PDB file of C-alpha atoms in Angstrom:
ATOM      1  CA  MET A   1     139.070 166.781 124.797  1.00 37.00           C
ATOM      2  CA  ALA A   2     138.487 163.263 126.117  1.00 40.00           C
ATOM      3  CA  SER A   3     138.811 160.379 123.671  1.00 42.00           C
ATOM      4  CA  ALA A   4     135.817 158.209 122.834  1.00 44.00           C
ATOM      5  CA  GLN A   5     135.396 155.282 125.179  1.00 45.00           C
ATOM      6  CA  ALA A   6     135.837 151.819 123.662  1.00 47.00           C
ATOM      7  CA  PRO A   7     132.708 149.629 123.824  1.00 59.00           C
ATOM      8  CA  ASP A   8     132.582 147.070 126.622  1.00 65.00           C
ATOM      9  CA  TYR A   9     131.822 144.197 124.227  1.00 69.00           C
ATOM     10  CA  PRO A  10     134.324 142.507 121.870  1.00 77.00           C
ATOM     11  CA  GLY A  11     132.172 142.141 118.750  1.00 80.00           C
ATOM     12  CA  MET A  12     130.577 144.449 116.222  1.00 86.00           C
ATOM     13  CA  LEU A  13     127.316 144.562 118.204  1.00 87.00           C
ATOM     14  CA  PRO A  14     126.375 144.208 121.875  1.00 88.00           C
ATOM     15  CA  PRO A  15     125.061 140.695 122.571  1.00 87.00           C
ATOM     16  CA  PRO A  16     121.359 140.123 123.268  1.00 87.00           C
ATOM     17  CA  PRO A  17     120.357 139.893 126.936  1.00 87.00           C
ATOM     18  CA  GLY A  18     121.501 136.631 128.511  1.00 85.00           C
ATOM     19  CA  ILE A  19     124.041 135.871 125.738  1.00 86.00           C
ATOM     20  CA  THR A  20     127.762 135.761 126.536  1.00 86.00           C
ATOM     21  CA  PRO A  21     129.878 136.229 123.398  1.00 86.00           C
ATOM     22  CA  ASN A  22     132.557 133.643 122.689  1.00 86.00           C
ATOM     23  CA  ILE A  23     135.002 135.211 120.259  1.00 88.00           C
ATOM     24  CA  ASP A  24     137.342 132.205 120.268  1.00 87.00           C
ATOM     25  CA  HIS A  25     134.621 129.593 119.681  1.00 88.00           C
ATOM     26  CA  PRO A  26     131.591 131.398 118.236  1.00 91.00           C
ATOM     27  CA  GLU A  27     128.342 129.817 117.155  1.00 91.00           C
ATOM     28  CA  SER A  28     128.741 129.252 113.436  1.00 93.00           C
ATOM     29  CA  ALA A  29     126.734 128.042 110.466  1.00 92.00           C
ATOM     30  CA  ALA A  30     129.773 128.222 108.185  1.00 94.00           C
ATOM     31  CA  TRP A  31     129.500 124.540 107.336  1.00 94.00           C
ATOM     32  CA  LYS A  32     126.388 125.248 105.231  1.00 93.00           C
ATOM     33  CA  LEU A  33     128.194 127.843 103.125  1.00 94.00           C
ATOM     34  CA  ILE A  34     131.263 125.619 102.760  1.00 95.00           C
ATOM     35  CA  VAL A  35     129.213 122.590 101.678  1.00 95.00           C
ATOM     36  CA  ALA A  36     127.256 124.683  99.156  1.00 92.00           C
ATOM     37  CA  GLY A  37     130.480 126.308  97.941  1.00 93.00           C
ATOM     38  CA  ILE A  38     131.954 122.888  97.178  1.00 94.00           C
ATOM     39  CA  LEU A  39     128.933 120.961  95.871  1.00 94.00           C
ATOM     40  CA  CYS A  40     127.495 123.638  93.566  1.00 90.00           C
ATOM     41  CA  PRO A  41     130.655 123.960  91.425  1.00 92.00           C
ATOM     42  CA  VAL A  42     131.007 120.161  91.340  1.00 94.00           C
ATOM     43  CA  PHE A  43     127.480 119.711  89.966  1.00 92.00           C
ATOM     44  CA  ALA A  44     127.942 122.666  87.611  1.00 89.00           C
ATOM     45  CA  ILE A  45     131.121 121.128  86.192  1.00 92.00           C
ATOM     46  CA  ILE A  46     129.356 117.775  85.695  1.00 93.00           C
ATOM     47  CA  PHE A  47     126.467 119.355  83.756  1.00 87.00           C
ATOM     48  CA  TRP A  48     128.876 121.570  81.800  1.00 88.00           C
ATOM     49  CA  SER A  49     130.960 118.500  80.859  1.00 90.00           C
ATOM     50  CA  LEU A  50     127.883 116.670  79.550  1.00 88.00           C
ATOM     51  CA  ARG A  51     126.855 119.699  77.504  1.00 82.00           C
ATOM     52  CA  HIS A  52     130.278 120.227  75.990  1.00 83.00           C
ATOM     53  CA  TYR A  53     130.740 116.536  75.269  1.00 84.00           C
ATOM     54  CA  THR A  54     127.528 116.746  73.248  1.00 83.00           C
ATOM     55  CA  THR A  55     128.507 119.884  71.341  1.00 82.00           C
ATOM     56  CA  LEU A  56     132.209 119.201  70.765  1.00 78.00           C
ATOM     57  CA  VAL A  57     132.261 115.400  70.407  1.00 79.00           C
ATOM     58  CA  LEU A  58     128.834 114.377  69.120  1.00 78.00           C
ATOM     59  CA  VAL A  59     127.666 117.468  67.240  1.00 74.00           C
ATOM     60  CA  ARG A  60     131.235 118.631  66.570  1.00 77.00           C
ATOM     61  CA  ARG A  61     130.229 122.237  66.591  1.00 78.00           C
ATOM     62  CA  SER A  62     130.162 124.890  69.281  1.00 79.00           C
ATOM     63  CA  TYR A  63     128.248 128.144  69.519  1.00 84.00           C
ATOM     64  CA  VAL A  64     128.638 131.447  71.318  1.00 89.00           C
ATOM     65  CA  ASP A  65     126.280 130.320  74.072  1.00 88.00           C
ATOM     66  CA  ASP A  66     128.569 127.351  74.820  1.00 89.00           C
ATOM     67  CA  TRP A  67     131.540 129.599  75.556  1.00 90.00           C
ATOM     68  CA  LEU A  68     129.481 132.115  77.509  1.00 93.00           C
ATOM     69  CA  ILE A  69     128.595 129.246  79.832  1.00 91.00           C
ATOM     70  CA  VAL A  70     132.323 128.503  80.266  1.00 93.00           C
ATOM     71  CA  ALA A  71     132.928 132.105  81.344  1.00 94.00           C
ATOM     72  CA  SER A  72     129.979 131.937  83.748  1.00 93.00           C
ATOM     73  CA  LEU A  73     131.245 128.683  85.250  1.00 93.00           C
ATOM     74  CA  VAL A  74     134.744 130.062  85.875  1.00 95.00           C
ATOM     75  CA  LEU A  75     133.290 133.127  87.604  1.00 95.00           C
ATOM     76  CA  ALA A  76     130.909 130.969  89.663  1.00 93.00           C
ATOM     77  CA  ILE A  77     133.848 128.891  90.901  1.00 95.00           C
ATOM     78  CA  GLY A  78     135.596 132.132  91.876  1.00 95.00           C
ATOM     79  CA  LEU A  79     132.476 133.178  93.786  1.00 94.00           C
ATOM     80  CA  SER A  80     132.462 129.904  95.732  1.00 94.00           C
ATOM     81  CA  ILE A  81     136.120 130.360  96.657  1.00 95.00           C
ATOM     82  CA  VAL A  82     135.428 133.870  97.966  1.00 95.00           C
ATOM     83  CA  ASP A  83     132.364 132.726  99.933  1.00 94.00           C
ATOM     84  CA  ILE A  84     134.330 129.949 101.605  1.00 95.00           C
ATOM     85  CA  SER A  85     137.223 132.342 102.326  1.00 94.00           C
ATOM     86  CA  GLN A  86     134.874 134.712 104.145  1.00 95.00           C
ATOM     87  CA  THR A  87     133.995 132.019 106.700  1.00 94.00           C
ATOM     88  CA  ARG A  88     137.603 132.163 107.903  1.00 93.00           C
ATOM     89  CA  TYR A  89     136.945 135.660 109.275  1.00 93.00           C
ATOM     90  CA  GLY A  90     133.504 135.140 110.747  1.00 91.00           C
ATOM     91  CA  MET A  91     130.905 134.984 107.975  1.00 94.00           C
ATOM     92  CA  CYS A  92     128.037 132.837 109.264  1.00 94.00           C
ATOM     93  CA  THR A  93     128.741 133.805 112.900  1.00 94.00           C
ATOM     94  CA  HIS A  94     126.847 136.395 114.928  1.00 93.00           C
ATOM     95  CA  MET A  95     127.881 140.038 114.817  1.00 92.00           C
ATOM     96  CA  TRP A  96     128.447 140.085 118.582  1.00 93.00           C
ATOM     97  CA  GLU A  97     131.028 137.331 118.107  1.00 91.00           C
ATOM     98  CA  THR A  98     132.721 138.979 115.104  1.00 92.00           C
ATOM     99  CA  THR A  99     135.479 141.463 115.907  1.00 91.00           C
ATOM    100  CA  PRO A 100     135.668 144.773 114.008  1.00 90.00           C
ATOM    101  CA  ASP A 101     138.944 143.688 112.385  1.00 91.00           C
ATOM    102  CA  ASN A 102     137.417 140.448 111.133  1.00 93.00           C
ATOM    103  CA  PHE A 103     134.295 142.243 109.906  1.00 92.00           C
ATOM    104  CA  GLN A 104     136.472 144.522 107.807  1.00 92.00           C
ATOM    105  CA  ARG A 105     138.231 141.474 106.373  1.00 93.00           C
ATOM    106  CA  ILE A 106     134.858 139.878 105.521  1.00 94.00           C
ATOM    107  CA  VAL A 107     133.816 142.986 103.558  1.00 92.00           C
ATOM    108  CA  ILE A 108     137.174 143.401 101.800  1.00 93.00           C
ATOM    109  CA  VAL A 109     137.423 139.718 100.846  1.00 91.00           C
ATOM    110  CA  GLY A 110     133.785 139.835  99.714  1.00 90.00           C
ATOM    111  CA  ILE A 111     134.279 142.671  97.212  1.00 92.00           C
ATOM    112  CA  PRO A 112     135.316 140.252  94.413  1.00 93.00           C
ATOM    113  CA  ALA A 113     132.172 138.219  95.195  1.00 92.00           C
ATOM    114  CA  SER A 114     130.019 141.055  93.853  1.00 91.00           C
ATOM    115  CA  VAL A 115     132.049 141.105  90.629  1.00 94.00           C
ATOM    116  CA  PHE A 116     132.022 137.304  90.235  1.00 95.00           C
ATOM    117  CA  TYR A 117     128.309 136.934  90.993  1.00 92.00           C
ATOM    118  CA  ASN A 118     127.036 139.700  88.740  1.00 93.00           C
ATOM    119  CA  LEU A 119     129.306 138.847  85.803  1.00 95.00           C
ATOM    120  CA  SER A 120     128.539 135.130  86.137  1.00 93.00           C
ATOM    121  CA  THR A 121     124.825 135.973  86.081  1.00 91.00           C
ATOM    122  CA  LEU A 122     125.374 138.231  83.075  1.00 93.00           C
ATOM    123  CA  PHE A 123     127.155 135.505  81.096  1.00 94.00           C
ATOM    124  CA  VAL A 124     124.661 132.756  81.902  1.00 91.00           C
ATOM    125  CA  LYS A 125     121.720 134.957  80.883  1.00 92.00           C
ATOM    126  CA  ALA A 126     123.575 136.051  77.750  1.00 94.00           C
ATOM    127  CA  SER A 127     124.135 132.366  76.963  1.00 91.00           C
ATOM    128  CA  ILE A 128     120.424 131.590  77.219  1.00 89.00           C
ATOM    129  CA  LEU A 129     119.508 134.584  75.068  1.00 92.00           C
ATOM    130  CA  SER A 130     122.141 133.607  72.475  1.00 92.00           C
ATOM    131  CA  PHE A 131     120.612 130.129  72.418  1.00 88.00           C
ATOM    132  CA  TYR A 132     117.191 131.643  71.709  1.00 88.00           C
ATOM    133  CA  LEU A 133     118.610 133.702  68.824  1.00 90.00           C
ATOM    134  CA  ARG A 134     119.691 130.528  67.050  1.00 87.00           C
ATOM    135  CA  PHE A 135     116.009 129.654  66.573  1.00 82.00           C
ATOM    136  CA  ALA A 136     114.866 133.112  65.519  1.00 83.00           C
ATOM    137  CA  ALA A 137     117.031 134.046  62.570  1.00 79.00           C
ATOM    138  CA  ALA A 138     114.029 135.367  60.585  1.00 82.00           C
ATOM    139  CA  ASN A 139     112.000 136.753  63.508  1.00 86.00           C
ATOM    140  CA  ARG A 140     113.156 140.381  63.644  1.00 90.00           C
ATOM    141  CA  PRO A 141     110.788 141.593  66.434  1.00 91.00           C
ATOM    142  CA  PHE A 142     111.866 138.688  68.637  1.00 92.00           C
ATOM    143  CA  ARG A 143     115.560 139.400  68.002  1.00 93.00           C
ATOM    144  CA  ILE A 144     115.052 143.076  68.878  1.00 94.00           C
ATOM    145  CA  ALA A 145     113.357 142.036  72.128  1.00 94.00           C
ATOM    146  CA  VAL A 146     116.220 139.653  72.974  1.00 94.00           C
ATOM    147  CA  TYR A 147     118.880 142.280  72.308  1.00 95.00           C
ATOM    148  CA  THR A 148     116.921 144.807  74.397  1.00 96.00           C
ATOM    149  CA  VAL A 149     116.779 142.414  77.335  1.00 94.00           C
ATOM    150  CA  LEU A 150     120.492 141.669  76.899  1.00 95.00           C
ATOM    151  CA  PHE A 151     121.264 145.406  76.907  1.00 96.00           C
ATOM    152  CA  VAL A 152     119.339 145.887  80.174  1.00 94.00           C
ATOM    153  CA  ILE A 153     121.000 142.863  81.794  1.00 94.00           C
ATOM    154  CA  THR A 154     124.468 144.031  80.766  1.00 96.00           C
ATOM    155  CA  GLY A 155     123.812 147.520  82.141  1.00 94.00           C
ATOM    156  CA  TYR A 156     122.584 146.583  85.599  1.00 91.00           C
ATOM    157  CA  SER A 157     124.994 143.636  85.972  1.00 93.00           C
ATOM    158  CA  LEU A 158     128.055 145.801  85.311  1.00 94.00           C
ATOM    159  CA  ASN A 159     126.642 148.534  87.531  1.00 92.00           C
ATOM    160  CA  ALA A 160     125.991 146.103  90.407  1.00 91.00           C
ATOM    161  CA  GLY A 161     129.216 144.150  89.925  1.00 92.00           C
ATOM    162  CA  PHE A 162     131.409 147.207  90.262  1.00 93.00           C
ATOM    163  CA  SER A 163     129.189 149.065  92.725  1.00 90.00           C
ATOM    164  CA  PHE A 164     131.948 149.013  95.342  1.00 88.00           C
ATOM    165  CA  LEU A 165     133.574 151.798  93.316  1.00 89.00           C
ATOM    166  CA  TYR A 166     130.766 154.255  94.068  1.00 88.00           C
ATOM    167  CA  LEU A 167     128.718 152.982  97.026  1.00 89.00           C
ATOM    168  CA  CYS A 168     130.889 154.890  99.490  1.00 90.00           C
ATOM    169  CA  ASN A 169     133.098 157.942  99.177  1.00 90.00           C
ATOM    170  CA  PRO A 170     135.888 157.294 100.011  1.00 90.00           C
ATOM    171  CA  ILE A 171     135.781 153.624  99.020  1.00 89.00           C
ATOM    172  CA  HIS A 172     137.290 152.365 102.296  1.00 89.00           C
ATOM    173  CA  LYS A 173     134.262 153.643 104.231  1.00 89.00           C
ATOM    174  CA  LEU A 174     132.473 150.579 102.809  1.00 88.00           C
ATOM    175  CA  TRP A 175     134.397 148.409 105.282  1.00 85.00           C
ATOM    176  CA  ASP A 176     135.405 151.038 107.832  1.00 84.00           C
ATOM    177  CA  GLY A 177     132.295 152.656 109.256  1.00 79.00           C
ATOM    178  CA  SER A 178     134.371 154.998 111.428  1.00 81.00           C
ATOM    179  CA  ALA A 179     135.980 156.665 108.392  1.00 85.00           C
ATOM    180  CA  GLU A 180     134.901 160.141 107.350  1.00 89.00           C
ATOM    181  CA  GLY A 181     132.700 160.230 104.261  1.00 90.00           C
ATOM    182  CA  THR A 182     129.294 159.207 102.937  1.00 90.00           C
ATOM    183  CA  CYS A 183     127.591 156.120 101.499  1.00 88.00           C
ATOM    184  CA  VAL A 184     124.523 155.761  99.325  1.00 85.00           C
ATOM    185  CA  ASP A 185     121.510 153.854 100.620  1.00 82.00           C
ATOM    186  CA  LEU A 186     122.917 150.316 100.391  1.00 77.00           C
ATOM    187  CA  TYR A 187     119.484 148.779 100.993  1.00 78.00           C
ATOM    188  CA  THR A 188     117.942 150.618  98.024  1.00 82.00           C
ATOM    189  CA  ALA A 189     120.893 149.810  95.749  1.00 81.00           C
ATOM    190  CA  PHE A 190     120.667 146.101  96.591  1.00 81.00           C
ATOM    191  CA  LEU A 191     116.866 146.086  96.251  1.00 83.00           C
ATOM    192  CA  VAL A 192     116.891 147.732  92.789  1.00 86.00           C
ATOM    193  CA  SER A 193     119.517 145.282  91.526  1.00 85.00           C
ATOM    194  CA  SER A 194     117.556 142.298  92.868  1.00 84.00           C
ATOM    195  CA  VAL A 195     114.285 143.513  91.335  1.00 87.00           C
ATOM    196  CA  LEU A 196     115.901 143.912  87.907  1.00 89.00           C
ATOM    197  CA  ASN A 197     117.494 140.487  88.264  1.00 87.00           C
ATOM    198  CA  ALA A 198     114.172 138.824  89.117  1.00 86.00           C
ATOM    199  CA  VAL A 199     112.233 140.635  86.378  1.00 89.00           C
ATOM    200  CA  THR A 200     114.726 139.695  83.654  1.00 90.00           C
ATOM    201  CA  ASP A 201     114.652 136.095  84.907  1.00 87.00           C
ATOM    202  CA  VAL A 202     110.898 136.014  84.299  1.00 86.00           C
ATOM    203  CA  ILE A 203     111.235 137.626  80.862  1.00 89.00           C
ATOM    204  CA  ILE A 204     113.895 135.104  79.818  1.00 88.00           C
ATOM    205  CA  LEU A 205     111.680 132.302  81.110  1.00 84.00           C
ATOM    206  CA  LEU A 206     108.689 133.467  79.043  1.00 85.00           C
ATOM    207  CA  LEU A 207     110.471 134.417  75.800  1.00 87.00           C
ATOM    208  CA  PRO A 208     110.254 130.882  74.285  1.00 82.00           C
ATOM    209  CA  ILE A 209     106.452 131.161  74.319  1.00 81.00           C
ATOM    210  CA  TRP A 210     106.771 133.947  71.755  1.00 82.00           C
ATOM    211  CA  LEU A 211     108.596 131.579  69.420  1.00 78.00           C
ATOM    212  CA  LEU A 212     106.312 128.623  69.979  1.00 75.00           C
ATOM    213  CA  TRP A 213     102.888 130.277  69.874  1.00 74.00           C
ATOM    214  CA  PRO A 214     102.690 130.772  66.053  1.00 71.00           C
ATOM    215  CA  LEU A 215     103.651 127.135  65.355  1.00 70.00           C
ATOM    216  CA  ARG A 216     100.865 125.007  63.889  1.00 73.00           C
ATOM    217  CA  VAL A 217     101.167 122.109  66.287  1.00 68.00           C
ATOM    218  CA  LYS A 218      99.023 120.756  69.094  1.00 75.00           C
ATOM    219  CA  ILE A 219      98.926 122.793  72.303  1.00 75.00           C
ATOM    220  CA  THR A 220     100.320 119.823  74.227  1.00 76.00           C
ATOM    221  CA  GLN A 221     103.361 119.750  71.949  1.00 71.00           C
ATOM    222  CA  LYS A 222     103.864 123.486  72.441  1.00 66.00           C
ATOM    223  CA  ILE A 223     103.746 123.018  76.201  1.00 70.00           C
ATOM    224  CA  LEU A 224     106.255 120.162  76.110  1.00 72.00           C
ATOM    225  CA  VAL A 225     108.692 122.100  73.931  1.00 68.00           C
ATOM    226  CA  ALA A 226     108.240 125.178  76.125  1.00 67.00           C
ATOM    227  CA  LEU A 227     109.089 123.128  79.210  1.00 68.00           C
ATOM    228  CA  VAL A 228     112.284 121.944  77.530  1.00 66.00           C
ATOM    229  CA  LEU A 229     113.239 125.520  76.636  1.00 63.00           C
ATOM    230  CA  MET A 230     112.260 126.936  80.028  1.00 61.00           C
ATOM    231  CA  PRO A 231     114.635 125.265  82.529  1.00 58.00           C
ATOM    232  CA  GLY A 232     115.064 128.542  84.392  1.00 58.00           C
ATOM    233  CA  GLY A 233     111.961 128.236  86.537  1.00 58.00           C
ATOM    234  CA  PHE A 234     114.075 127.195  89.519  1.00 59.00           C
ATOM    235  CA  VAL A 235     116.329 130.212  88.998  1.00 66.00           C
ATOM    236  CA  CYS A 236     113.273 132.488  88.965  1.00 66.00           C
ATOM    237  CA  ALA A 237     112.080 130.974  92.234  1.00 67.00           C
ATOM    238  CA  VAL A 238     115.494 131.592  93.812  1.00 70.00           C
ATOM    239  CA  SER A 239     115.530 135.194  92.549  1.00 72.00           C
ATOM    240  CA  PHE A 240     112.161 135.912  94.162  1.00 71.00           C
ATOM    241  CA  LEU A 241     113.157 134.165  97.397  1.00 72.00           C
ATOM    242  CA  ARG A 242     116.219 136.407  97.583  1.00 73.00           C
ATOM    243  CA  LEU A 243     114.103 139.436  96.755  1.00 71.00           C
ATOM    244  CA  ALA A 244     111.604 138.573  99.501  1.00 70.00           C
ATOM    245  CA  SER A 245     114.416 138.230 102.045  1.00 69.00           C
ATOM    246  CA  ILE A 246     115.785 141.755 101.473  1.00 69.00           C
ATOM    247  CA  PRO A 247     113.216 143.706 103.575  1.00 69.00           C
ATOM    248  CA  ASP A 248     113.739 141.364 106.536  1.00 66.00           C
ATOM    249  CA  GLY A 249     117.494 141.633 106.186  1.00 64.00           C
ATOM    250  CA  ALA A 250     117.322 145.436 106.195  1.00 66.00           C
ATOM    251  CA  ASN A 251     115.898 145.325 109.741  1.00 71.00           C
ATOM    252  CA  ASP A 252     118.277 142.666 111.025  1.00 79.00           C
ATOM    253  CA  PRO A 253     121.602 144.066 112.282  1.00 85.00           C
ATOM    254  CA  ASP A 254     123.086 140.565 112.633  1.00 89.00           C
ATOM    255  CA  THR A 255     124.574 140.871 109.145  1.00 87.00           C
ATOM    256  CA  THR A 256     127.199 138.122 109.209  1.00 90.00           C
ATOM    257  CA  TRP A 257     124.623 135.554 110.364  1.00 90.00           C
ATOM    258  CA  ARG A 258     121.684 136.773 108.307  1.00 85.00           C
ATOM    259  CA  TYR A 259     123.475 136.889 104.963  1.00 84.00           C
ATOM    260  CA  CYS A 260     124.981 133.422 105.324  1.00 86.00           C
ATOM    261  CA  ASP A 261     121.846 131.889 103.806  1.00 81.00           C
ATOM    262  CA  ASN A 262     121.725 134.620 101.154  1.00 79.00           C
ATOM    263  CA  ASN A 263     125.257 133.742 100.067  1.00 82.00           C
ATOM    264  CA  ILE A 264     124.274 130.086  99.723  1.00 79.00           C
ATOM    265  CA  TRP A 265     121.621 131.066  97.144  1.00 72.00           C
ATOM    266  CA  TRP A 266     123.985 133.370  95.222  1.00 68.00           C
TER     267      TRP A 266
END
């Protein structure tokens, strides 16, 4: 029986008509991911330092939400390190200029990114919800709602973070498409996780209104306080931008180029 013939192109995909792949010097947008991977942790550390100076030096008291933010920050830094490491093997280059060996390395190196991202998201949302609970000691329905949201977030975050354990059977088929075995619908799995992430972002954003509405103060004061307690509007916008990009990405085989921008918004 004759062996399968090797493809006549060096990358993961055949190049578009008129394009000559350059494996040694590929077109790359890696600089965007590297810049974001450096600047985002720097700004996060600055804001974290200001917060902890206030709680530990001025107020001289820390809360659970303060330490949940520390855990989220450490994981976010780990995520940035992984994202930058992936550019070494061809992330942010075109698939026709990414060799199969390097593509496998991108996927393998990226596995911790799923853990770091989902757990970091879990801890930052848990921190916000813990902050809300400090103002609702006597509001039992509100506390039940917060704990319910936290339960949902914990469930899907752990499921998504460690999804590499079950997405493909055997596991190595996740990065080796030629291996025998099966994989679940990766598009559906990613879409469900992103929908839950966006929905819980909106719920967390709106929860302060529940606390503020019964207060006997002017509506303008309620709005101002709500704006102070609802800094996650930007995060919600990012969640829905990522969600909107998933259908387009499902039809774009140029994975290493397409998901460069997605990784920046992780």
